[in-house]
PDB file of C-alpha atoms in Angstrom:
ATOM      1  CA  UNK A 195     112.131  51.571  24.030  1.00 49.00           C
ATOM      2  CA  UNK A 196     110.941  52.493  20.658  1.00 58.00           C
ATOM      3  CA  UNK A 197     108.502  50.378  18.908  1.00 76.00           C
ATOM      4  CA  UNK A 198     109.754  48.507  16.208  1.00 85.00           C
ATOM      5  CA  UNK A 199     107.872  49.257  13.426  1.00 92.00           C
ATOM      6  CA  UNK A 200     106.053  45.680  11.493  1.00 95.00           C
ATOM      7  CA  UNK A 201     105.182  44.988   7.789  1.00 96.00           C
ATOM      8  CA  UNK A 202     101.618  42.729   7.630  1.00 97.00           C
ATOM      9  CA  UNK A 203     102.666  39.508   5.519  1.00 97.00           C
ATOM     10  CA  UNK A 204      99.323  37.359   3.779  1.00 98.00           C
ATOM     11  CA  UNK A 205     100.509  34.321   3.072  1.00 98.00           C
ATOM     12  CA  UNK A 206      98.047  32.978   0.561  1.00 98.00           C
ATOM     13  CA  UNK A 207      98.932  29.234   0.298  1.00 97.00           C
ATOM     14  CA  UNK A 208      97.657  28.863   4.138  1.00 97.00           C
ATOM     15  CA  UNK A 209      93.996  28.330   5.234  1.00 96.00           C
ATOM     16  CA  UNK A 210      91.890  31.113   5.617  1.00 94.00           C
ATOM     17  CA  UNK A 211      92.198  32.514   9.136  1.00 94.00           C
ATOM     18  CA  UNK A 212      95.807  31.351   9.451  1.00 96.00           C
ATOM     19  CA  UNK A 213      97.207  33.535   6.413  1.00 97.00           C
ATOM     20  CA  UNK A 214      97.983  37.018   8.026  1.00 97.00           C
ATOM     21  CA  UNK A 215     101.448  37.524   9.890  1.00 97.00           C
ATOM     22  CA  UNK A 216     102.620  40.769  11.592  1.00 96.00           C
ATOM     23  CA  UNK A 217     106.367  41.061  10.902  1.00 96.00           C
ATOM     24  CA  UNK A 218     109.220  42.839  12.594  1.00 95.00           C
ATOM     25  CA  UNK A 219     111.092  45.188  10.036  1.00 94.00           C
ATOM     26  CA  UNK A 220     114.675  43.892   9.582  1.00 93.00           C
ATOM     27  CA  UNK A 221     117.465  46.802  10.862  1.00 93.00           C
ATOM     28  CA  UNK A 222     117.619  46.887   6.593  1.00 91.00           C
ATOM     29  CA  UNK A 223     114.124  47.446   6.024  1.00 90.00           C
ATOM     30  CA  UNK A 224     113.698  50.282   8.425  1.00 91.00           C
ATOM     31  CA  UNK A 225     116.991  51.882   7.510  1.00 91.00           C
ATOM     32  CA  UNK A 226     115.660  52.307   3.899  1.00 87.00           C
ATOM     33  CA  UNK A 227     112.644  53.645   5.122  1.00 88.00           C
ATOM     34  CA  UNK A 228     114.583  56.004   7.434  1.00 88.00           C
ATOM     35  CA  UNK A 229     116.635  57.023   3.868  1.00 89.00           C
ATOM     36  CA  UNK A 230     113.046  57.403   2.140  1.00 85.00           C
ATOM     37  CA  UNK A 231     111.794  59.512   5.108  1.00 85.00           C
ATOM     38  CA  UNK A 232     114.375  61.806   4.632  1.00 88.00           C
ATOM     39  CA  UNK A 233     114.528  62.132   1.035  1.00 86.00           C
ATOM     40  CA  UNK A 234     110.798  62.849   1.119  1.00 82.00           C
ATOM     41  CA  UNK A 235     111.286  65.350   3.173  1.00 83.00           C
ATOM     42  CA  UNK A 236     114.372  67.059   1.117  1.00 88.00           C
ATOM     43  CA  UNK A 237     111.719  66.757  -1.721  1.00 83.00           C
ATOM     44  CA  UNK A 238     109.447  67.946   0.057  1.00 79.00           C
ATOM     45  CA  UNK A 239     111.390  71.142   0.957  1.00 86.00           C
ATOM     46  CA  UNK A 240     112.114  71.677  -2.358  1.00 89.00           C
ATOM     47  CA  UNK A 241     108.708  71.106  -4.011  1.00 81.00           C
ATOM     48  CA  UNK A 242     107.338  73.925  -1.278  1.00 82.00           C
ATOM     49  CA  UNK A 243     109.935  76.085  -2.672  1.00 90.00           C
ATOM     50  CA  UNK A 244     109.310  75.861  -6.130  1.00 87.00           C
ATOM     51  CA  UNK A 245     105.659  76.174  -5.534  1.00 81.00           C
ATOM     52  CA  UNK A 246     106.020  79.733  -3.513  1.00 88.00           C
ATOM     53  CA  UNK A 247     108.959  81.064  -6.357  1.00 90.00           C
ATOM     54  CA  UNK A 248     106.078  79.924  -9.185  1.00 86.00           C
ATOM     55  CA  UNK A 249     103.632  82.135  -7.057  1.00 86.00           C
ATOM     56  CA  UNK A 250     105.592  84.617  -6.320  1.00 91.00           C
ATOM     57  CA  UNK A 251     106.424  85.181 -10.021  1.00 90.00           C
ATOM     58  CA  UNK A 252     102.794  84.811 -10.808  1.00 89.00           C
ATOM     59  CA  UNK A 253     101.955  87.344  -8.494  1.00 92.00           C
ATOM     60  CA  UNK A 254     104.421  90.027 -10.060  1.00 93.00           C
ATOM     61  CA  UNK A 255     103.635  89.225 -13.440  1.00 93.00           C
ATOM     62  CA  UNK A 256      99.613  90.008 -12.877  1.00 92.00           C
ATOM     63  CA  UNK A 257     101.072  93.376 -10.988  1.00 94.00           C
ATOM     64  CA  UNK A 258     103.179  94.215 -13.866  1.00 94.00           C
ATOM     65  CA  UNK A 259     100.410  93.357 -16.559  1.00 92.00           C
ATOM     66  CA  UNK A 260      98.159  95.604 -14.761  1.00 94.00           C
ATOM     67  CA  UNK A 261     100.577  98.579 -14.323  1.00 95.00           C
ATOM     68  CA  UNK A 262     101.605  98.381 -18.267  1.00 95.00           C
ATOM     69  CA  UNK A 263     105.273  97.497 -17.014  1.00 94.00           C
ATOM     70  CA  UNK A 264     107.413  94.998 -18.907  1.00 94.00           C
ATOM     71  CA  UNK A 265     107.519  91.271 -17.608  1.00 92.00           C
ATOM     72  CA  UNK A 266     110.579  89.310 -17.404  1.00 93.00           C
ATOM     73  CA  UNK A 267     111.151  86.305 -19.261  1.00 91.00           C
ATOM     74  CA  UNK A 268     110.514  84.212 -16.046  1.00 89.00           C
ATOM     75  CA  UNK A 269     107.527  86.342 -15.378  1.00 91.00           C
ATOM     76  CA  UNK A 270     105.861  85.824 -19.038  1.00 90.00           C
ATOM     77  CA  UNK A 271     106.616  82.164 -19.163  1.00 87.00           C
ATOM     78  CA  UNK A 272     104.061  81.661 -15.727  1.00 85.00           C
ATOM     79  CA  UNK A 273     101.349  82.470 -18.591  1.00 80.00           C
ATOM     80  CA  UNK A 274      99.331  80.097 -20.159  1.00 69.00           C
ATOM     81  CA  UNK A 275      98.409  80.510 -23.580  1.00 63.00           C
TER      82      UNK A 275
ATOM     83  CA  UNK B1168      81.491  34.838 -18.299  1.00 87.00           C
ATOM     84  CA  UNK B1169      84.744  36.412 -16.251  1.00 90.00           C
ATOM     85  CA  UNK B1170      83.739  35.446 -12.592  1.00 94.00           C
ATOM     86  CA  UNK B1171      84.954  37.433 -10.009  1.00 95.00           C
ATOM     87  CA  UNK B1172      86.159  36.413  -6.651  1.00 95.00           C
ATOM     88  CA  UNK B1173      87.661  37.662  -3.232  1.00 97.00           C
ATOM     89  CA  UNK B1174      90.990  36.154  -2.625  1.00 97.00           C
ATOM     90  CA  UNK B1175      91.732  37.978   0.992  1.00 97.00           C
ATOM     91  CA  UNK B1176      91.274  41.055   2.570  1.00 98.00           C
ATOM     92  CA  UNK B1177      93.784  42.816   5.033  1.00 97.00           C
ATOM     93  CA  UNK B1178      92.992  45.636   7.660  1.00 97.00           C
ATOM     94  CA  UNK B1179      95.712  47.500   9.117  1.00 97.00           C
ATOM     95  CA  UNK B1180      95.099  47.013  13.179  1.00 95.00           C
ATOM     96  CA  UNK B1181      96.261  49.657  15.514  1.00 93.00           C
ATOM     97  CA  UNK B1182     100.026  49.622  15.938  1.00 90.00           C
ATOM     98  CA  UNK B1183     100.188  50.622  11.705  1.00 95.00           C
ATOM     99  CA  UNK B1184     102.235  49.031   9.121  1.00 96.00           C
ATOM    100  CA  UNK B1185     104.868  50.040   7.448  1.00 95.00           C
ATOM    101  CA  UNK B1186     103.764  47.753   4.313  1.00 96.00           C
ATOM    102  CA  UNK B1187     100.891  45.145   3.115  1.00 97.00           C
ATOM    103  CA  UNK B1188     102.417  41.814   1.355  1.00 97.00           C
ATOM    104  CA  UNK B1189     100.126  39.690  -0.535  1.00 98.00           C
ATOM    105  CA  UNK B1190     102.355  36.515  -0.728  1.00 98.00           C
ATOM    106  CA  UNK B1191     101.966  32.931  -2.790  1.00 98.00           C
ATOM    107  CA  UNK B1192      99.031  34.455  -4.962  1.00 98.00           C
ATOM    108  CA  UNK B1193      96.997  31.456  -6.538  1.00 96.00           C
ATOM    109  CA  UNK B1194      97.921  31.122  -9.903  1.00 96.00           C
ATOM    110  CA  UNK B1195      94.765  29.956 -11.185  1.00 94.00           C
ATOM    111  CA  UNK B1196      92.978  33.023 -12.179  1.00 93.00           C
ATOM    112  CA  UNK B1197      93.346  35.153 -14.927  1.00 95.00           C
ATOM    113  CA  UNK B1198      93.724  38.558 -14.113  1.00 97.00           C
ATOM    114  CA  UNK B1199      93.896  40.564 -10.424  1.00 98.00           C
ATOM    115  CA  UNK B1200      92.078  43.463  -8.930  1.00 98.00           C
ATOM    116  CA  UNK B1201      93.395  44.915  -5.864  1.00 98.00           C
ATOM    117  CA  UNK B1202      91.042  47.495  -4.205  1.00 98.00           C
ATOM    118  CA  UNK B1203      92.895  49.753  -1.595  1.00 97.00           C
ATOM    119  CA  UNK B1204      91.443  52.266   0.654  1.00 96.00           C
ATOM    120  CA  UNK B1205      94.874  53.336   2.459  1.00 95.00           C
ATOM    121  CA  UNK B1206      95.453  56.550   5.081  1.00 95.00           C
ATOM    122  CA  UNK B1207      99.717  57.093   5.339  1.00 94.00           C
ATOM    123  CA  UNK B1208     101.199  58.339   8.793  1.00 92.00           C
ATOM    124  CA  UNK B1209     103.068  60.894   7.249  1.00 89.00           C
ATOM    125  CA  UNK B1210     102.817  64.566   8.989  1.00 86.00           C
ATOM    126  CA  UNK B1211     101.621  66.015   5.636  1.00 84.00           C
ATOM    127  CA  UNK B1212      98.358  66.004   3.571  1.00 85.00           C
ATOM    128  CA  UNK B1213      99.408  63.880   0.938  1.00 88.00           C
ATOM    129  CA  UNK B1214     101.693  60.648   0.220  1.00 91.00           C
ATOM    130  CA  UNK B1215     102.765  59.058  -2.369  1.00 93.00           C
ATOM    131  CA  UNK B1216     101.840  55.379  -2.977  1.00 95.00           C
ATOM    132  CA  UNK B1217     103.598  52.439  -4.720  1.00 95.00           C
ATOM    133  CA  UNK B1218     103.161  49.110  -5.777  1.00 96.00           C
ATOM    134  CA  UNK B1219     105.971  46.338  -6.338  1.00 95.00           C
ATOM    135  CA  UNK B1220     105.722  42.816  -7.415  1.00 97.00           C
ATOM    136  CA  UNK B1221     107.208  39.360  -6.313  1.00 97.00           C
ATOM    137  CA  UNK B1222     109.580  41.913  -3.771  1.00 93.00           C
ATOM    138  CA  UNK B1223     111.044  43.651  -6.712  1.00 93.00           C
ATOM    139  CA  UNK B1224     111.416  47.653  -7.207  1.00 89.00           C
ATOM    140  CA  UNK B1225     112.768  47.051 -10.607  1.00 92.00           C
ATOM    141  CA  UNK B1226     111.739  47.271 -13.835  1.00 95.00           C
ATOM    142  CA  UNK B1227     108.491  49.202 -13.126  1.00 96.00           C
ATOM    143  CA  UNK B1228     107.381  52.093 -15.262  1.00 96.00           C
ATOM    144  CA  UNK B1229     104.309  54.131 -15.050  1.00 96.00           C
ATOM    145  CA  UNK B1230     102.663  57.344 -16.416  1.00 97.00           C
ATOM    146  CA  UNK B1231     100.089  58.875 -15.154  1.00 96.00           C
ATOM    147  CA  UNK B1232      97.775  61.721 -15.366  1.00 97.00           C
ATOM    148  CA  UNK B1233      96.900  64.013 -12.200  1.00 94.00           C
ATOM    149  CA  UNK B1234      94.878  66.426 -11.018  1.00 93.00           C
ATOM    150  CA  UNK B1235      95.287  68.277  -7.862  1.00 89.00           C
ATOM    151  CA  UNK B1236      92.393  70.310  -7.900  1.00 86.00           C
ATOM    152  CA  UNK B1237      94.247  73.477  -9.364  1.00 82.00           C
ATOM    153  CA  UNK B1238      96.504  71.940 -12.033  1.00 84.00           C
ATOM    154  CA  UNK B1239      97.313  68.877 -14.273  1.00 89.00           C
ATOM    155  CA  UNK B1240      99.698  67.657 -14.772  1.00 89.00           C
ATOM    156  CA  UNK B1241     101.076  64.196 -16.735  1.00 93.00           C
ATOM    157  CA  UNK B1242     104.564  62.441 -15.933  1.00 92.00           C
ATOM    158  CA  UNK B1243     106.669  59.055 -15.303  1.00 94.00           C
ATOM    159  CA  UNK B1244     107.770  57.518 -12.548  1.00 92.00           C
ATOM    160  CA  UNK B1245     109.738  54.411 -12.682  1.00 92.00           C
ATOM    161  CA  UNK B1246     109.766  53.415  -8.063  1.00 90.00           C
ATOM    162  CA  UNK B1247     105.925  52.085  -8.830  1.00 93.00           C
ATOM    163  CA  UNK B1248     104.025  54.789  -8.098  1.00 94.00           C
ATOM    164  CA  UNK B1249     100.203  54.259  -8.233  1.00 95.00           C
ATOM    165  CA  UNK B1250      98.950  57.860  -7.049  1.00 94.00           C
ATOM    166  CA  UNK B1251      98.403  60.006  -4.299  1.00 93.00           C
ATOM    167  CA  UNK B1252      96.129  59.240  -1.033  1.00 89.00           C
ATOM    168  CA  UNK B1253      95.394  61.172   2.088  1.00 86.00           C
ATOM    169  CA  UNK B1254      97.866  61.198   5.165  1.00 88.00           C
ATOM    170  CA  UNK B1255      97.961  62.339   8.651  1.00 86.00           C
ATOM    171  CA  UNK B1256      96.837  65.871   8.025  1.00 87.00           C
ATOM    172  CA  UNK B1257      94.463  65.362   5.456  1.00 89.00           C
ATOM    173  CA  UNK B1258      90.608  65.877   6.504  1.00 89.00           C
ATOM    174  CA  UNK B1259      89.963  63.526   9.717  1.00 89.00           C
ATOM    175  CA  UNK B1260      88.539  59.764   9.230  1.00 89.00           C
ATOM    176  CA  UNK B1261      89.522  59.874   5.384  1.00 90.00           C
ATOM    177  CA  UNK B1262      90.985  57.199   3.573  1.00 92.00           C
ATOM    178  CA  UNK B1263      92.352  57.475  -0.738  1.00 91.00           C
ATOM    179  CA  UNK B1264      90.771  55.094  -2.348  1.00 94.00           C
ATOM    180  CA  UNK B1265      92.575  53.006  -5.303  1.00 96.00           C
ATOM    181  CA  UNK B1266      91.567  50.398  -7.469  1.00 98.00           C
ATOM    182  CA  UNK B1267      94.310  48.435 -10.058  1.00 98.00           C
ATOM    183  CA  UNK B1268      93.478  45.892 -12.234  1.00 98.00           C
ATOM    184  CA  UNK B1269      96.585  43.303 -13.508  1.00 98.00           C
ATOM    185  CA  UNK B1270      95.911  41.571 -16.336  1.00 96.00           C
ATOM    186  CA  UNK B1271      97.288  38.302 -17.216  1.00 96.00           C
ATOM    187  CA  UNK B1272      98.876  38.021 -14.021  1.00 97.00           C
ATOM    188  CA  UNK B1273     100.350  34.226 -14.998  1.00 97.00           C
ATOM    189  CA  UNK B1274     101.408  34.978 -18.418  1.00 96.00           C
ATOM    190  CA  UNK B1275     105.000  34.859 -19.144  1.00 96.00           C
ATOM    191  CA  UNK B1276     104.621  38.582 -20.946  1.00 96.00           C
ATOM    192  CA  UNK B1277     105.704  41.857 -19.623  1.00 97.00           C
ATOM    193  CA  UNK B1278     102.834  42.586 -17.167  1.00 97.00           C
ATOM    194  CA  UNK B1279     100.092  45.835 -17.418  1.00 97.00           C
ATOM    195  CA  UNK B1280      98.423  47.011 -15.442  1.00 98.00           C
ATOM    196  CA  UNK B1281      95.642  50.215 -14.940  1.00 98.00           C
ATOM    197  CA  UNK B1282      94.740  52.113 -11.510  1.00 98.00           C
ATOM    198  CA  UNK B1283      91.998  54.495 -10.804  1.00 97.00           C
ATOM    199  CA  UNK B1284      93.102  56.860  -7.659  1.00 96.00           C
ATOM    200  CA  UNK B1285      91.127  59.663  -5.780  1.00 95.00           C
ATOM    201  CA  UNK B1286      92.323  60.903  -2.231  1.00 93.00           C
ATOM    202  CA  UNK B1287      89.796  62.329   0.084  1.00 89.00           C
ATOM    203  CA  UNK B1288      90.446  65.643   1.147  1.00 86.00           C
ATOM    204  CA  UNK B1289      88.030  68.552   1.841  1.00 86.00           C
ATOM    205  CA  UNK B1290      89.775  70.916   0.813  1.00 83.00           C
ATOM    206  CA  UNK B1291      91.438  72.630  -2.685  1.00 80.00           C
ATOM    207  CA  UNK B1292      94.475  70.099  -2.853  1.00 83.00           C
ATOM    208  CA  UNK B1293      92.995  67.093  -3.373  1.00 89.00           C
ATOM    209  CA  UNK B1294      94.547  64.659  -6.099  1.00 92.00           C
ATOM    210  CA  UNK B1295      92.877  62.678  -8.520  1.00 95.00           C
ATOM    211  CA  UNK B1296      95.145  60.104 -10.620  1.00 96.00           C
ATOM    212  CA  UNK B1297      95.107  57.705 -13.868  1.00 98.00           C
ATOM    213  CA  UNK B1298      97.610  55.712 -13.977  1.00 98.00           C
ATOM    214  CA  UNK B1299      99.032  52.998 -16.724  1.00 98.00           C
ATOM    215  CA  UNK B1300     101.752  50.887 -15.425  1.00 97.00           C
ATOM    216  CA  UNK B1301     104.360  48.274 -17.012  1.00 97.00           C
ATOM    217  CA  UNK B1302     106.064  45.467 -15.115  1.00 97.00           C
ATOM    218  CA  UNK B1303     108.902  44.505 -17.604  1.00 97.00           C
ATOM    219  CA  UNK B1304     109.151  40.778 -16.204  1.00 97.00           C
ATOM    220  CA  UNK B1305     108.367  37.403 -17.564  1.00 97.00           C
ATOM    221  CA  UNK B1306     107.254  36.203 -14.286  1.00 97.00           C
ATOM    222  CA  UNK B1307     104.274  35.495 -12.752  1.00 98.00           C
ATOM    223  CA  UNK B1308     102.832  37.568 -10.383  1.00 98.00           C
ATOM    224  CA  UNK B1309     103.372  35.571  -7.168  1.00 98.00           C
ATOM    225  CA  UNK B1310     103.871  38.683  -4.725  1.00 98.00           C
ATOM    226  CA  UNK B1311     102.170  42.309  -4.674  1.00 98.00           C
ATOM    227  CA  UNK B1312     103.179  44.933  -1.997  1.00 97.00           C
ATOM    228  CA  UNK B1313     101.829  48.197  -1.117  1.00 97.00           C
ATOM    229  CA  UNK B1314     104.159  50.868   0.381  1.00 95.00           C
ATOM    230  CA  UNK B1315     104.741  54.387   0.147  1.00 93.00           C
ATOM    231  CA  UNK B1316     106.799  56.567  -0.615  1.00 90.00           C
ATOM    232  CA  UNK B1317     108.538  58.364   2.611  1.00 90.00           C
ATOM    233  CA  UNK B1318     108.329  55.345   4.632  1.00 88.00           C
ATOM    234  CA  UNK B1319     105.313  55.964   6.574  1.00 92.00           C
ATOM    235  CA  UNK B1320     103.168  53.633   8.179  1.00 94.00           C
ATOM    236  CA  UNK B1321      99.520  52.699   6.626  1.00 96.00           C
ATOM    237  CA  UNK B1322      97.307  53.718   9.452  1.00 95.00           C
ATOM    238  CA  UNK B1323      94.625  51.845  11.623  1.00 96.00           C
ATOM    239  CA  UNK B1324      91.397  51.256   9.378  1.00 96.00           C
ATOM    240  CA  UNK B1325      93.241  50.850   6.328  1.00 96.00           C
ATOM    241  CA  UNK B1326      92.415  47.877   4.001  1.00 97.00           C
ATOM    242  CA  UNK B1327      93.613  46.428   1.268  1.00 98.00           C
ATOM    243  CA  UNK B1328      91.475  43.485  -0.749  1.00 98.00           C
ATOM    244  CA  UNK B1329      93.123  41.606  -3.938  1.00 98.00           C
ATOM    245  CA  UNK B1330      90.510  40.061  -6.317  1.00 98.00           C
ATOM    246  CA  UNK B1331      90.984  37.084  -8.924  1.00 97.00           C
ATOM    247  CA  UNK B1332      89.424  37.523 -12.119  1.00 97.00           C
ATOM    248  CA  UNK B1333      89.176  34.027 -13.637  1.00 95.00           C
ATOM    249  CA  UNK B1334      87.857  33.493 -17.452  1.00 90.00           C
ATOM    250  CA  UNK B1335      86.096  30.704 -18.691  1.00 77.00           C
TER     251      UNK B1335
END
């Protein structure tokens, strides 16, 4: 059986030594971080892609410099002025 | 004379956890440090972390500034977002290390608050983070909890310490 994953509680109005608790997630709690897990990933995805289209414009807009060629508007706005 | 004194400190043991909870926080100091050295779970390099107060995601706003070791970049996040730390892919045995100070913790005021982050990482990507954040609640600060932001356990090794800063 999968291990159900805990949250560490410290309860601060208890003697020292007796404050920390290690706490079952609810079915709630782990469902939202089951949601979060796979939005971050979807983000994820999408932040990669972004990253590689930004270098990948980057990288034809040095080529194009170079060569004398005319840069898109995409291309020229990867410069920094 | 501001005196400065260790309320608790939590490691995370071996099985992970998915969050750290400081609960009933004395209300006799003044302001709170919290000093986190945290490594996420997550199969990547980096995660996300976040802060939320008396178990509320609401009314949080931050901006921040961040480097990443290429670029910079400056933006706001309103799920409590504190900066970026290492995860499970990062360079072995390496924790981020984050330090946020809460001022006026007690006061019936909207609460501040300011965090230093740096993730360990040796390599290019490796993020760096200033971060000014705004708890828009009367409340006292009774409850602070770490998590992150895909859900990810903290890992074994990982602490967390919160600090009261009492004035005289």
């Amino acid at each position: 059986m999968a291990e159900v994953p805990v949250k560490i509680v410290v309860d601060l109005s208890k003697p020292k030594g007796e404050r920390e608790s290690i706490i079952p997630l609810t079915k709630a709690e782990i469902d939202e971080r089951e949601a979060m897990a796979v939005e971050a990933e979807a983000q994820r995805v999408t932040d990669e892609a972004a990253a590689q289209a930004l270098t990948d414009l980057k990288t034809s807009a040095r080529a194009k410099l170079v060569a004398g060629e005319p840069l898109t508007e995409e291309e020229a706005a990867t410069l920094v002025f | 004379m501001a005196v400065k004194s260790l309320i608790e400190t939590v490691t995370v043991g071996a099985g992970g956890a998915a969050s750290i909870e400081f609960a009933a926080i004395p209300q006799a100091g003044s302001d709170l440090m919290l000093v986190i050295s945290l490594r996420s779970g997550r199969v990547a390099v980096a995660e996300e972390y976040r802060i939320h107060f008396n178990g509320s995601t609401a009314n949080l706003t931050t901006r921040y500034l961040e480097g990443d070791g290429s670029t910079v970049a400056s933006a706001t996040s309103a799920n409590g977002f504190i900066g970026i730390g290492g995860s499970s892919t990062s360079t072995a045995s390496t924790f981020g290390n984050q330090s946020i100070y809460i001022s006026n913790y007690t006061s019936s005021n909207f609460k501040s608050f300011s965090v230093d982050s740096v993730m360990e990482n040796n390599a290019t990507t490796s993020y760096q983070d200033i971060v000014a954040g705004l708890w828009s609640s009367t409340a006292a600060i009774t409850s602070i909890t770490l998590t992150n932001g895909t859900g990810s356990n903290w890992l074994q090794h990982s602490t967390a310490s919160l600090y009261k800063i009492k004035y005289d």
